[in-house]
Amino acid sequence: MEPIVTYRRKAVYAEDVQFINELIAANPSSSRWKLSKQLCEAWGWVQPNGQLKDMVCRSLMLELHRGGHIQLPEIRRKMQNPLGKHRARPKTVEVDTSQMSTTVKGIRPLQVVLAQGRTYAGLYNSLIEQHHYLGYCHPVGEQMKYVVYAQDRPVACFGFSSAPRHIASRDQYIGWNQEHRKVNLPYLAYNTRFLILPWVHIPHLASHLLGIIARRISEDWMQRYHHPVYLLETFVDTQRFSGTCYRAANWQYVGVTKGVGKDSRTQIVDRSIKAVWVYPLVKDFRDRMCSL
């Protein structure tokens, strides 16, 4: 039986549509917001951290409504888009930009701070926007941001987020199939940003920090999202960088991207080719990520 619609890898069949219509009929006073929560609860549709997939469910129900499969109640009030505030560029936070030239030993102990809350998140966003060549972009899905301090001054930033669904060289390295990837993709974290501030000149600092982050990120992920991370990945623009610090930190080069966007309907290269680097956090990552 063919699904009526497939949304975010969720296939919806005729019996599902019938169930939703019965849910709407049984709850005539419920708003669209409440109906989506009720449907999530009925389906057991939750994120890895146990939160209901309310926003995804609401979008699915709207698609079914627009397709004439269900009839949602009238909109009672327009909800503010929670991501709207992220479209504005981050506010600039002033920091000490005097030159810092020393050794890794000379700046110990380093302090790695999770960039959460207005102060640290604002600082991270500002530094990335001002000094990273890609600028700031709000991460999608699960995410973790860090600011690294030395001598009470920020010296580096790291950003991680949910991994892209399909990267051929990475998938071949892991050895998983489509079903394994669908289930276990949350155990893979994508290093979206890595910045050593331009006035910091400390040999081997980048690889040293990569090692520090690798030793703590899975526990941080567990604390926030209630599941660990088994593998890290990143993409290095080959026109700008050679990946030296990742190699020095024992990350493994596994291939290159195709230069085609995830939503592209053609195989025309429309962006720079990037080297794919990965770092296993546990020895048996393949056994864990290639199982259901």
PDB file of C-alpha atoms in Angstrom:
ATOM      1  CA  MET A   1       0.000   0.000   0.000  1.00  0.00           C
ATOM      2  CA  GLU A   2       1.361   3.383  -1.016  1.00  0.00           C
ATOM      3  CA  PRO A   3       1.437   6.111   1.660  1.00  0.00           C
ATOM      4  CA  ILE A   4      -0.778   9.150   1.137  1.00  0.00           C
ATOM      5  CA  VAL A   5       2.091  11.421   2.115  1.00  0.00           C
ATOM      6  CA  THR A   6       5.593  11.022   3.501  1.00  0.00           C
ATOM      7  CA  TYR A   7       6.787  13.841   5.737  1.00  0.00           C
ATOM      8  CA  ARG A   8      10.208  13.909   7.436  1.00  0.00           C
ATOM      9  CA  ARG A   9      10.496  10.166   6.751  1.00  0.00           C
ATOM     10  CA  LYS A  10       7.103   9.555   8.394  1.00  0.00           C
ATOM     11  CA  ALA A  11       4.832   7.588   6.026  1.00  0.00           C
ATOM     12  CA  VAL A  12       1.127   8.300   6.505  1.00  0.00           C
ATOM     13  CA  TYR A  13      -1.371   5.729   5.208  1.00  0.00           C
ATOM     14  CA  ALA A  14      -5.149   5.738   4.783  1.00  0.00           C
ATOM     15  CA  GLU A  15      -5.745   4.234   8.231  1.00  0.00           C
ATOM     16  CA  ASP A  16      -3.555   6.977   9.763  1.00  0.00           C
ATOM     17  CA  VAL A  17      -5.654   9.653   8.081  1.00  0.00           C
ATOM     18  CA  GLN A  18      -8.806   7.965   9.364  1.00  0.00           C
ATOM     19  CA  PHE A  19      -7.356   7.951  12.882  1.00  0.00           C
ATOM     20  CA  ILE A  20      -6.517  11.670  12.668  1.00  0.00           C
ATOM     21  CA  ASN A  21     -10.017  12.501  11.448  1.00  0.00           C
ATOM     22  CA  GLU A  22     -11.496  10.503  14.330  1.00  0.00           C
ATOM     23  CA  LEU A  23      -9.180  12.332  16.745  1.00  0.00           C
ATOM     24  CA  ILE A  24     -10.355  15.709  15.416  1.00  0.00           C
ATOM     25  CA  ALA A  25     -14.014  14.657  15.623  1.00  0.00           C
ATOM     26  CA  ALA A  26     -13.593  13.392  19.195  1.00  0.00           C
ATOM     27  CA  ASN A  27     -11.982  16.650  20.314  1.00  0.00           C
ATOM     28  CA  PRO A  28     -14.054  19.448  18.733  1.00  0.00           C
ATOM     29  CA  SER A  29     -12.827  22.071  21.214  1.00  0.00           C
ATOM     30  CA  SER A  30      -9.104  21.328  20.715  1.00  0.00           C
ATOM     31  CA  SER A  31      -6.923  23.839  18.882  1.00  0.00           C
ATOM     32  CA  ARG A  32      -4.487  22.820  16.157  1.00  0.00           C
ATOM     33  CA  TRP A  33      -1.707  23.085  18.720  1.00  0.00           C
ATOM     34  CA  LYS A  34      -3.467  20.752  21.152  1.00  0.00           C
ATOM     35  CA  LEU A  35      -4.428  18.287  18.420  1.00  0.00           C
ATOM     36  CA  SER A  36      -0.803  17.952  17.315  1.00  0.00           C
ATOM     37  CA  LYS A  37       0.221  17.152  20.882  1.00  0.00           C
ATOM     38  CA  GLN A  38      -2.589  14.623  21.221  1.00  0.00           C
ATOM     39  CA  LEU A  39      -1.532  12.961  17.968  1.00  0.00           C
ATOM     40  CA  CYS A  40       2.118  12.816  19.066  1.00  0.00           C
ATOM     41  CA  GLU A  41       1.048  11.159  22.312  1.00  0.00           C
ATOM     42  CA  ALA A  42      -1.163   8.677  20.490  1.00  0.00           C
ATOM     43  CA  TRP A  43       1.585   7.751  18.044  1.00  0.00           C
ATOM     44  CA  GLY A  44       4.388   7.864  20.623  1.00  0.00           C
ATOM     45  CA  TRP A  45       6.104  10.349  18.304  1.00  0.00           C
ATOM     46  CA  VAL A  46       8.918  11.760  20.434  1.00  0.00           C
ATOM     47  CA  GLN A  47      12.450  13.059  20.078  1.00  0.00           C
ATOM     48  CA  PRO A  48      15.415  11.149  21.577  1.00  0.00           C
ATOM     49  CA  ASN A  49      15.218  13.449  24.629  1.00  0.00           C
ATOM     50  CA  GLY A  50      11.593  12.445  25.232  1.00  0.00           C
ATOM     51  CA  GLN A  51      10.018  15.700  24.008  1.00  0.00           C
ATOM     52  CA  LEU A  52       7.024  15.450  21.683  1.00  0.00           C
ATOM     53  CA  LYS A  53       7.700  16.113  17.986  1.00  0.00           C
ATOM     54  CA  ASP A  54       5.037  18.801  18.158  1.00  0.00           C
ATOM     55  CA  MET A  55       6.329  21.179  15.466  1.00  0.00           C
ATOM     56  CA  VAL A  56       6.919  18.369  12.951  1.00  0.00           C
ATOM     57  CA  CYS A  57       3.510  16.872  13.708  1.00  0.00           C
ATOM     58  CA  ARG A  58       1.818  20.242  13.300  1.00  0.00           C
ATOM     59  CA  SER A  59       3.450  20.697   9.893  1.00  0.00           C
ATOM     60  CA  LEU A  60       2.398  17.199   8.836  1.00  0.00           C
ATOM     61  CA  MET A  61      -1.209  17.861   9.841  1.00  0.00           C
ATOM     62  CA  LEU A  62      -1.166  21.151   7.934  1.00  0.00           C
ATOM     63  CA  GLU A  63       0.066  19.343   4.802  1.00  0.00           C
ATOM     64  CA  LEU A  64      -2.760  16.803   5.142  1.00  0.00           C
ATOM     65  CA  HIS A  65      -5.229  19.663   5.665  1.00  0.00           C
ATOM     66  CA  ARG A  66      -4.029  21.487   2.556  1.00  0.00           C
ATOM     67  CA  GLY A  67      -4.264  18.253   0.584  1.00  0.00           C
ATOM     68  CA  GLY A  68      -7.899  17.836   1.589  1.00  0.00           C
ATOM     69  CA  HIS A  69      -7.315  14.666   3.615  1.00  0.00           C
ATOM     70  CA  ILE A  70      -8.292  16.156   6.988  1.00  0.00           C
ATOM     71  CA  GLN A  71     -10.142  19.264   8.151  1.00  0.00           C
ATOM     72  CA  LEU A  72      -8.339  21.197  10.865  1.00  0.00           C
ATOM     73  CA  PRO A  73     -10.186  23.711  13.050  1.00  0.00           C
ATOM     74  CA  GLU A  74      -9.838  27.395  12.262  1.00  0.00           C
ATOM     75  CA  ILE A  75      -6.659  29.131  13.410  1.00  0.00           C
ATOM     76  CA  ARG A  76      -7.326  30.734  16.782  1.00  0.00           C
ATOM     77  CA  ARG A  77      -4.135  32.736  17.043  1.00  0.00           C
ATOM     78  CA  LYS A  78      -0.892  32.951  15.123  1.00  0.00           C
ATOM     79  CA  MET A  79       2.030  31.453  16.968  1.00  0.00           C
ATOM     80  CA  GLN A  80       5.311  33.346  16.909  1.00  0.00           C
ATOM     81  CA  ASN A  81       7.989  31.516  14.972  1.00  0.00           C
ATOM     82  CA  PRO A  82      10.581  30.492  17.622  1.00  0.00           C
ATOM     83  CA  LEU A  83      13.323  30.677  14.999  1.00  0.00           C
ATOM     84  CA  GLY A  84      12.407  34.189  13.884  1.00  0.00           C
ATOM     85  CA  LYS A  85      14.735  35.831  16.370  1.00  0.00           C
ATOM     86  CA  HIS A  86      17.655  33.850  14.930  1.00  0.00           C
ATOM     87  CA  ARG A  87      17.320  35.497  11.510  1.00  0.00           C
ATOM     88  CA  ALA A  88      18.760  38.763  12.789  1.00  0.00           C
ATOM     89  CA  ARG A  89      22.538  38.960  12.832  1.00  0.00           C
ATOM     90  CA  PRO A  90      24.075  38.440  16.275  1.00  0.00           C
ATOM     91  CA  LYS A  91      24.873  41.507  18.321  1.00  0.00           C
ATOM     92  CA  THR A  92      28.560  42.338  18.580  1.00  0.00           C
ATOM     93  CA  VAL A  93      30.168  41.538  21.928  1.00  0.00           C
ATOM     94  CA  GLU A  94      33.425  43.383  22.584  1.00  0.00           C
ATOM     95  CA  VAL A  95      36.378  41.286  23.793  1.00  0.00           C
ATOM     96  CA  ASP A  96      40.088  41.833  24.385  1.00  0.00           C
ATOM     97  CA  THR A  97      41.773  41.497  20.974  1.00  0.00           C
ATOM     98  CA  SER A  98      45.361  42.043  22.059  1.00  0.00           C
ATOM     99  CA  GLN A  99      47.784  39.500  20.651  1.00  0.00           C
ATOM    100  CA  MET A 100      48.229  36.255  22.599  1.00  0.00           C
ATOM    101  CA  SER A 101      51.440  34.443  21.683  1.00  0.00           C
ATOM    102  CA  THR A 102      52.543  31.614  23.948  1.00  0.00           C
ATOM    103  CA  THR A 103      52.431  27.817  24.182  1.00  0.00           C
ATOM    104  CA  VAL A 104      49.684  25.396  25.139  1.00  0.00           C
ATOM    105  CA  LYS A 105      51.498  24.783  28.415  1.00  0.00           C
ATOM    106  CA  GLY A 106      51.694  28.525  28.990  1.00  0.00           C
ATOM    107  CA  ILE A 107      47.918  29.058  28.912  1.00  0.00           C
ATOM    108  CA  ARG A 108      46.824  26.127  31.050  1.00  0.00           C
ATOM    109  CA  PRO A 109      44.413  25.538  32.616  1.00  0.00           C
ATOM    110  CA  LEU A 110      41.941  25.977  29.781  1.00  0.00           C
ATOM    111  CA  GLN A 111      38.275  26.425  30.608  1.00  0.00           C
ATOM    112  CA  VAL A 112      35.684  24.966  28.221  1.00  0.00           C
ATOM    113  CA  VAL A 113      32.248  26.501  28.730  1.00  0.00           C
ATOM    114  CA  LEU A 114      28.966  25.377  27.207  1.00  0.00           C
ATOM    115  CA  ALA A 115      27.637  28.406  25.328  1.00  0.00           C
ATOM    116  CA  GLN A 116      24.147  28.446  26.769  1.00  0.00           C
ATOM    117  CA  GLY A 117      22.255  31.283  28.380  1.00  0.00           C
ATOM    118  CA  ARG A 118      22.265  34.851  27.147  1.00  0.00           C
ATOM    119  CA  THR A 119      25.860  35.695  28.106  1.00  0.00           C
ATOM    120  CA  TYR A 120      27.776  32.738  26.709  1.00  0.00           C
ATOM    121  CA  ALA A 121      25.483  32.073  23.735  1.00  0.00           C
ATOM    122  CA  GLY A 122      25.640  35.764  22.806  1.00  0.00           C
ATOM    123  CA  LEU A 123      29.419  35.710  23.003  1.00  0.00           C
ATOM    124  CA  TYR A 124      29.687  32.561  20.883  1.00  0.00           C
ATOM    125  CA  ASN A 125      27.297  33.907  18.240  1.00  0.00           C
ATOM    126  CA  SER A 126      29.146  37.234  18.097  1.00  0.00           C
ATOM    127  CA  LEU A 127      32.609  35.697  17.756  1.00  0.00           C
ATOM    128  CA  ILE A 128      31.507  33.268  15.047  1.00  0.00           C
ATOM    129  CA  GLU A 129      29.706  36.021  13.128  1.00  0.00           C
ATOM    130  CA  GLN A 130      32.698  38.369  13.261  1.00  0.00           C
ATOM    131  CA  HIS A 131      35.628  36.007  12.817  1.00  0.00           C
ATOM    132  CA  HIS A 132      34.566  32.742  11.135  1.00  0.00           C
ATOM    133  CA  TYR A 133      34.633  32.867   7.342  1.00  0.00           C
ATOM    134  CA  LEU A 134      31.152  31.290   7.161  1.00  0.00           C
ATOM    135  CA  GLY A 135      29.649  33.633   9.742  1.00  0.00           C
ATOM    136  CA  TYR A 136      26.933  32.624  12.182  1.00  0.00           C
ATOM    137  CA  CYS A 137      24.071  30.336  11.215  1.00  0.00           C
ATOM    138  CA  HIS A 138      21.628  28.951  13.748  1.00  0.00           C
ATOM    139  CA  PRO A 139      22.195  25.158  13.989  1.00  0.00           C
ATOM    140  CA  VAL A 140      19.449  22.753  13.002  1.00  0.00           C
ATOM    141  CA  GLY A 141      18.267  19.989  15.315  1.00  0.00           C
ATOM    142  CA  GLU A 142      20.315  18.921  18.310  1.00  0.00           C
ATOM    143  CA  GLN A 143      23.266  21.197  18.942  1.00  0.00           C
ATOM    144  CA  MET A 144      26.130  21.994  21.257  1.00  0.00           C
ATOM    145  CA  LYS A 145      28.209  25.172  21.380  1.00  0.00           C
ATOM    146  CA  TYR A 146      31.405  25.795  23.333  1.00  0.00           C
ATOM    147  CA  VAL A 147      33.574  28.791  24.158  1.00  0.00           C
ATOM    148  CA  VAL A 148      37.128  28.067  25.310  1.00  0.00           C
ATOM    149  CA  TYR A 149      38.810  30.466  27.736  1.00  0.00           C
ATOM    150  CA  ALA A 150      42.486  30.933  28.593  1.00  0.00           C
ATOM    151  CA  GLN A 151      43.663  33.496  31.110  1.00  0.00           C
ATOM    152  CA  ASP A 152      40.052  34.718  31.426  1.00  0.00           C
ATOM    153  CA  ARG A 153      39.894  35.490  27.713  1.00  0.00           C
ATOM    154  CA  PRO A 154      37.997  33.618  24.970  1.00  0.00           C
ATOM    155  CA  VAL A 155      40.425  31.932  22.586  1.00  0.00           C
ATOM    156  CA  ALA A 156      38.290  29.495  20.580  1.00  0.00           C
ATOM    157  CA  CYS A 157      34.753  28.378  19.733  1.00  0.00           C
ATOM    158  CA  PHE A 158      33.265  25.024  18.715  1.00  0.00           C
ATOM    159  CA  GLY A 159      29.837  24.315  17.278  1.00  0.00           C
ATOM    160  CA  PHE A 160      28.199  20.906  16.777  1.00  0.00           C
ATOM    161  CA  SER A 161      24.791  19.949  15.433  1.00  0.00           C
ATOM    162  CA  SER A 162      22.773  17.039  14.102  1.00  0.00           C
ATOM    163  CA  ALA A 163      24.526  15.354  11.183  1.00  0.00           C
ATOM    164  CA  PRO A 164      23.387  15.492   7.540  1.00  0.00           C
ATOM    165  CA  ARG A 165      21.320  12.472   6.541  1.00  0.00           C
ATOM    166  CA  HIS A 166      23.493  11.185   3.732  1.00  0.00           C
ATOM    167  CA  ILE A 167      27.206  11.617   3.021  1.00  0.00           C
ATOM    168  CA  ALA A 168      28.402   8.826   0.736  1.00  0.00           C
ATOM    169  CA  SER A 169      32.018   8.578   1.930  1.00  0.00           C
ATOM    170  CA  ARG A 170      30.990   8.743   5.582  1.00  0.00           C
ATOM    171  CA  ASP A 171      28.244   6.161   5.146  1.00  0.00           C
ATOM    172  CA  GLN A 172      30.670   3.817   3.400  1.00  0.00           C
ATOM    173  CA  TYR A 173      33.170   4.254   6.243  1.00  0.00           C
ATOM    174  CA  ILE A 174      30.546   3.396   8.870  1.00  0.00           C
ATOM    175  CA  GLY A 175      29.142   0.542   6.806  1.00  0.00           C
ATOM    176  CA  TRP A 176      25.494   1.090   7.709  1.00  0.00           C
ATOM    177  CA  ASN A 177      22.479   0.644   5.475  1.00  0.00           C
ATOM    178  CA  GLN A 178      19.508   2.958   5.074  1.00  0.00           C
ATOM    179  CA  GLU A 179      17.572   1.486   7.996  1.00  0.00           C
ATOM    180  CA  HIS A 180      20.591   1.635  10.305  1.00  0.00           C
ATOM    181  CA  ARG A 181      21.194   5.260   9.313  1.00  0.00           C
ATOM    182  CA  LYS A 182      17.576   6.234   9.904  1.00  0.00           C
ATOM    183  CA  VAL A 183      17.670   4.829  13.439  1.00  0.00           C
ATOM    184  CA  ASN A 184      21.229   5.690  14.476  1.00  0.00           C
ATOM    185  CA  LEU A 185      21.931   9.055  12.827  1.00  0.00           C
ATOM    186  CA  PRO A 186      21.411  10.857  16.188  1.00  0.00           C
ATOM    187  CA  TYR A 187      24.558   9.134  17.478  1.00  0.00           C
ATOM    188  CA  LEU A 188      26.622  11.108  14.958  1.00  0.00           C
ATOM    189  CA  ALA A 189      27.468  14.774  15.645  1.00  0.00           C
ATOM    190  CA  TYR A 190      28.596  17.260  13.000  1.00  0.00           C
ATOM    191  CA  ASN A 191      31.292  19.822  13.847  1.00  0.00           C
ATOM    192  CA  THR A 192      29.774  22.833  12.065  1.00  0.00           C
ATOM    193  CA  ARG A 193      32.143  25.531  13.346  1.00  0.00           C
ATOM    194  CA  PHE A 194      35.668  25.588  14.728  1.00  0.00           C
ATOM    195  CA  LEU A 195      37.306  28.939  15.328  1.00  0.00           C
ATOM    196  CA  ILE A 196      40.628  29.916  16.846  1.00  0.00           C
ATOM    197  CA  LEU A 197      40.366  33.673  17.320  1.00  0.00           C
ATOM    198  CA  PRO A 198      42.666  35.544  14.922  1.00  0.00           C
ATOM    199  CA  TRP A 199      44.770  37.239  17.613  1.00  0.00           C
ATOM    200  CA  VAL A 200      45.583  33.896  19.290  1.00  0.00           C
ATOM    201  CA  HIS A 201      48.899  32.447  18.092  1.00  0.00           C
ATOM    202  CA  ILE A 202      49.563  29.234  19.997  1.00  0.00           C
ATOM    203  CA  PRO A 203      51.183  26.274  18.193  1.00  0.00           C
ATOM    204  CA  HIS A 204      49.205  23.017  18.373  1.00  0.00           C
ATOM    205  CA  LEU A 205      46.286  24.666  20.187  1.00  0.00           C
ATOM    206  CA  ALA A 206      43.730  23.552  17.583  1.00  0.00           C
ATOM    207  CA  SER A 207      44.543  19.842  17.797  1.00  0.00           C
ATOM    208  CA  HIS A 208      44.839  20.078  21.588  1.00  0.00           C
ATOM    209  CA  LEU A 209      41.329  21.549  21.824  1.00  0.00           C
ATOM    210  CA  LEU A 210      39.898  18.945  19.460  1.00  0.00           C
ATOM    211  CA  GLY A 211      41.145  16.311  21.891  1.00  0.00           C
ATOM    212  CA  ILE A 212      39.550  18.065  24.869  1.00  0.00           C
ATOM    213  CA  ILE A 213      36.191  18.385  23.137  1.00  0.00           C
ATOM    214  CA  ALA A 214      36.237  14.760  21.983  1.00  0.00           C
ATOM    215  CA  ARG A 215      36.681  13.586  25.574  1.00  0.00           C
ATOM    216  CA  ARG A 216      33.625  15.424  26.883  1.00  0.00           C
ATOM    217  CA  ILE A 217      31.090  15.902  24.087  1.00  0.00           C
ATOM    218  CA  SER A 218      29.302  12.563  24.414  1.00  0.00           C
ATOM    219  CA  GLU A 219      28.623  13.169  28.106  1.00  0.00           C
ATOM    220  CA  ASP A 220      27.408  16.696  27.352  1.00  0.00           C
ATOM    221  CA  TRP A 221      25.102  15.309  24.668  1.00  0.00           C
ATOM    222  CA  MET A 222      23.785  12.737  27.112  1.00  0.00           C
ATOM    223  CA  GLN A 223      23.060  15.429  29.689  1.00  0.00           C
ATOM    224  CA  ARG A 224      21.096  17.551  27.234  1.00  0.00           C
ATOM    225  CA  TYR A 225      19.522  15.059  24.824  1.00  0.00           C
ATOM    226  CA  HIS A 226      19.579  11.810  26.834  1.00  0.00           C
ATOM    227  CA  HIS A 227      21.635   9.821  24.377  1.00  0.00           C
ATOM    228  CA  PRO A 228      25.387   9.560  23.705  1.00  0.00           C
ATOM    229  CA  VAL A 229      27.421  10.323  20.585  1.00  0.00           C
ATOM    230  CA  TYR A 230      29.597   7.614  19.046  1.00  0.00           C
ATOM    231  CA  LEU A 231      31.166   9.404  16.079  1.00  0.00           C
ATOM    232  CA  LEU A 232      32.096  12.980  15.149  1.00  0.00           C
ATOM    233  CA  GLU A 233      32.372  14.339  11.621  1.00  0.00           C
ATOM    234  CA  THR A 234      33.340  17.572   9.930  1.00  0.00           C
ATOM    235  CA  PHE A 235      33.735  18.950   6.411  1.00  0.00           C
ATOM    236  CA  VAL A 236      36.835  20.939   5.511  1.00  0.00           C
ATOM    237  CA  ASP A 237      36.749  23.294   2.535  1.00  0.00           C
ATOM    238  CA  THR A 238      39.627  22.026   0.396  1.00  0.00           C
ATOM    239  CA  GLN A 239      40.001  25.398  -1.326  1.00  0.00           C
ATOM    240  CA  ARG A 240      40.850  27.048   2.002  1.00  0.00           C
ATOM    241  CA  PHE A 241      42.273  24.442   4.376  1.00  0.00           C
ATOM    242  CA  SER A 242      44.156  21.158   4.400  1.00  0.00           C
ATOM    243  CA  GLY A 243      42.730  19.714   7.625  1.00  0.00           C
ATOM    244  CA  THR A 244      46.095  19.687   9.390  1.00  0.00           C
ATOM    245  CA  CYS A 245      44.701  20.142  12.900  1.00  0.00           C
ATOM    246  CA  TYR A 246      42.179  17.321  12.432  1.00  0.00           C
ATOM    247  CA  ARG A 247      44.919  15.018  11.208  1.00  0.00           C
ATOM    248  CA  ALA A 248      47.099  15.986  14.180  1.00  0.00           C
ATOM    249  CA  ALA A 249      44.181  15.190  16.533  1.00  0.00           C
ATOM    250  CA  ASN A 250      43.879  11.687  14.979  1.00  0.00           C
ATOM    251  CA  TRP A 251      40.723  12.340  13.003  1.00  0.00           C
ATOM    252  CA  GLN A 252      40.446  10.137   9.896  1.00  0.00           C
ATOM    253  CA  TYR A 253      40.034  11.388   6.353  1.00  0.00           C
ATOM    254  CA  VAL A 254      37.381   9.275   4.593  1.00  0.00           C
ATOM    255  CA  GLY A 255      36.757  11.065   1.297  1.00  0.00           C
ATOM    256  CA  VAL A 256      35.103  14.148  -0.143  1.00  0.00           C
ATOM    257  CA  THR A 257      31.610  15.507  -0.604  1.00  0.00           C
ATOM    258  CA  LYS A 258      30.038  15.651  -4.049  1.00  0.00           C
ATOM    259  CA  GLY A 259      29.550  19.420  -4.058  1.00  0.00           C
ATOM    260  CA  VAL A 260      25.805  18.981  -4.452  1.00  0.00           C
ATOM    261  CA  GLY A 261      23.239  20.323  -1.979  1.00  0.00           C
ATOM    262  CA  LYS A 262      21.093  17.884   0.013  1.00  0.00           C
ATOM    263  CA  ASP A 263      17.909  19.009  -1.768  1.00  0.00           C
ATOM    264  CA  SER A 264      19.386  19.142  -5.257  1.00  0.00           C
ATOM    265  CA  ARG A 265      17.463  17.259  -7.942  1.00  0.00           C
ATOM    266  CA  THR A 266      20.497  17.126 -10.229  1.00  0.00           C
ATOM    267  CA  GLN A 267      24.118  16.061  -9.885  1.00  0.00           C
ATOM    268  CA  ILE A 268      25.435  19.449 -10.974  1.00  0.00           C
ATOM    269  CA  VAL A 269      28.233  20.625  -8.667  1.00  0.00           C
ATOM    270  CA  ASP A 270      27.138  23.980  -7.255  1.00  0.00           C
ATOM    271  CA  ARG A 271      29.366  24.400  -4.194  1.00  0.00           C
ATOM    272  CA  SER A 272      32.915  23.746  -3.072  1.00  0.00           C
ATOM    273  CA  ILE A 273      34.152  20.193  -2.580  1.00  0.00           C
ATOM    274  CA  LYS A 274      34.832  19.439   1.085  1.00  0.00           C
ATOM    275  CA  ALA A 275      37.042  16.821   2.693  1.00  0.00           C
ATOM    276  CA  VAL A 276      35.191  14.562   5.117  1.00  0.00           C
ATOM    277  CA  TRP A 277      36.922  13.830   8.432  1.00  0.00           C
ATOM    278  CA  VAL A 278      35.579  11.603  11.213  1.00  0.00           C
ATOM    279  CA  TYR A 279      36.565  10.756  14.772  1.00  0.00           C
ATOM    280  CA  PRO A 280      35.236   7.633  16.560  1.00  0.00           C
ATOM    281  CA  LEU A 281      34.465   8.200  20.241  1.00  0.00           C
ATOM    282  CA  VAL A 282      34.107   4.487  21.048  1.00  0.00           C
ATOM    283  CA  LYS A 283      35.982   1.501  19.612  1.00  0.00           C
ATOM    284  CA  ASP A 284      32.853  -0.450  18.693  1.00  0.00           C
ATOM    285  CA  PHE A 285      31.066   2.470  17.011  1.00  0.00           C
ATOM    286  CA  ARG A 286      30.351   0.365  13.914  1.00  0.00           C
ATOM    287  CA  ASP A 287      28.634  -2.374  15.936  1.00  0.00           C
ATOM    288  CA  ARG A 288      26.508   0.244  17.696  1.00  0.00           C
ATOM    289  CA  MET A 289      25.641   2.242  14.584  1.00  0.00           C
ATOM    290  CA  CYS A 290      25.013  -0.754  12.316  1.00  0.00           C
ATOM    291  CA  SER A 291      22.317  -2.325  14.468  1.00  0.00           C
ATOM    292  CA  LEU A 292      18.589  -1.789  15.030  1.00  0.00           C
TER     293      LEU A 292
END
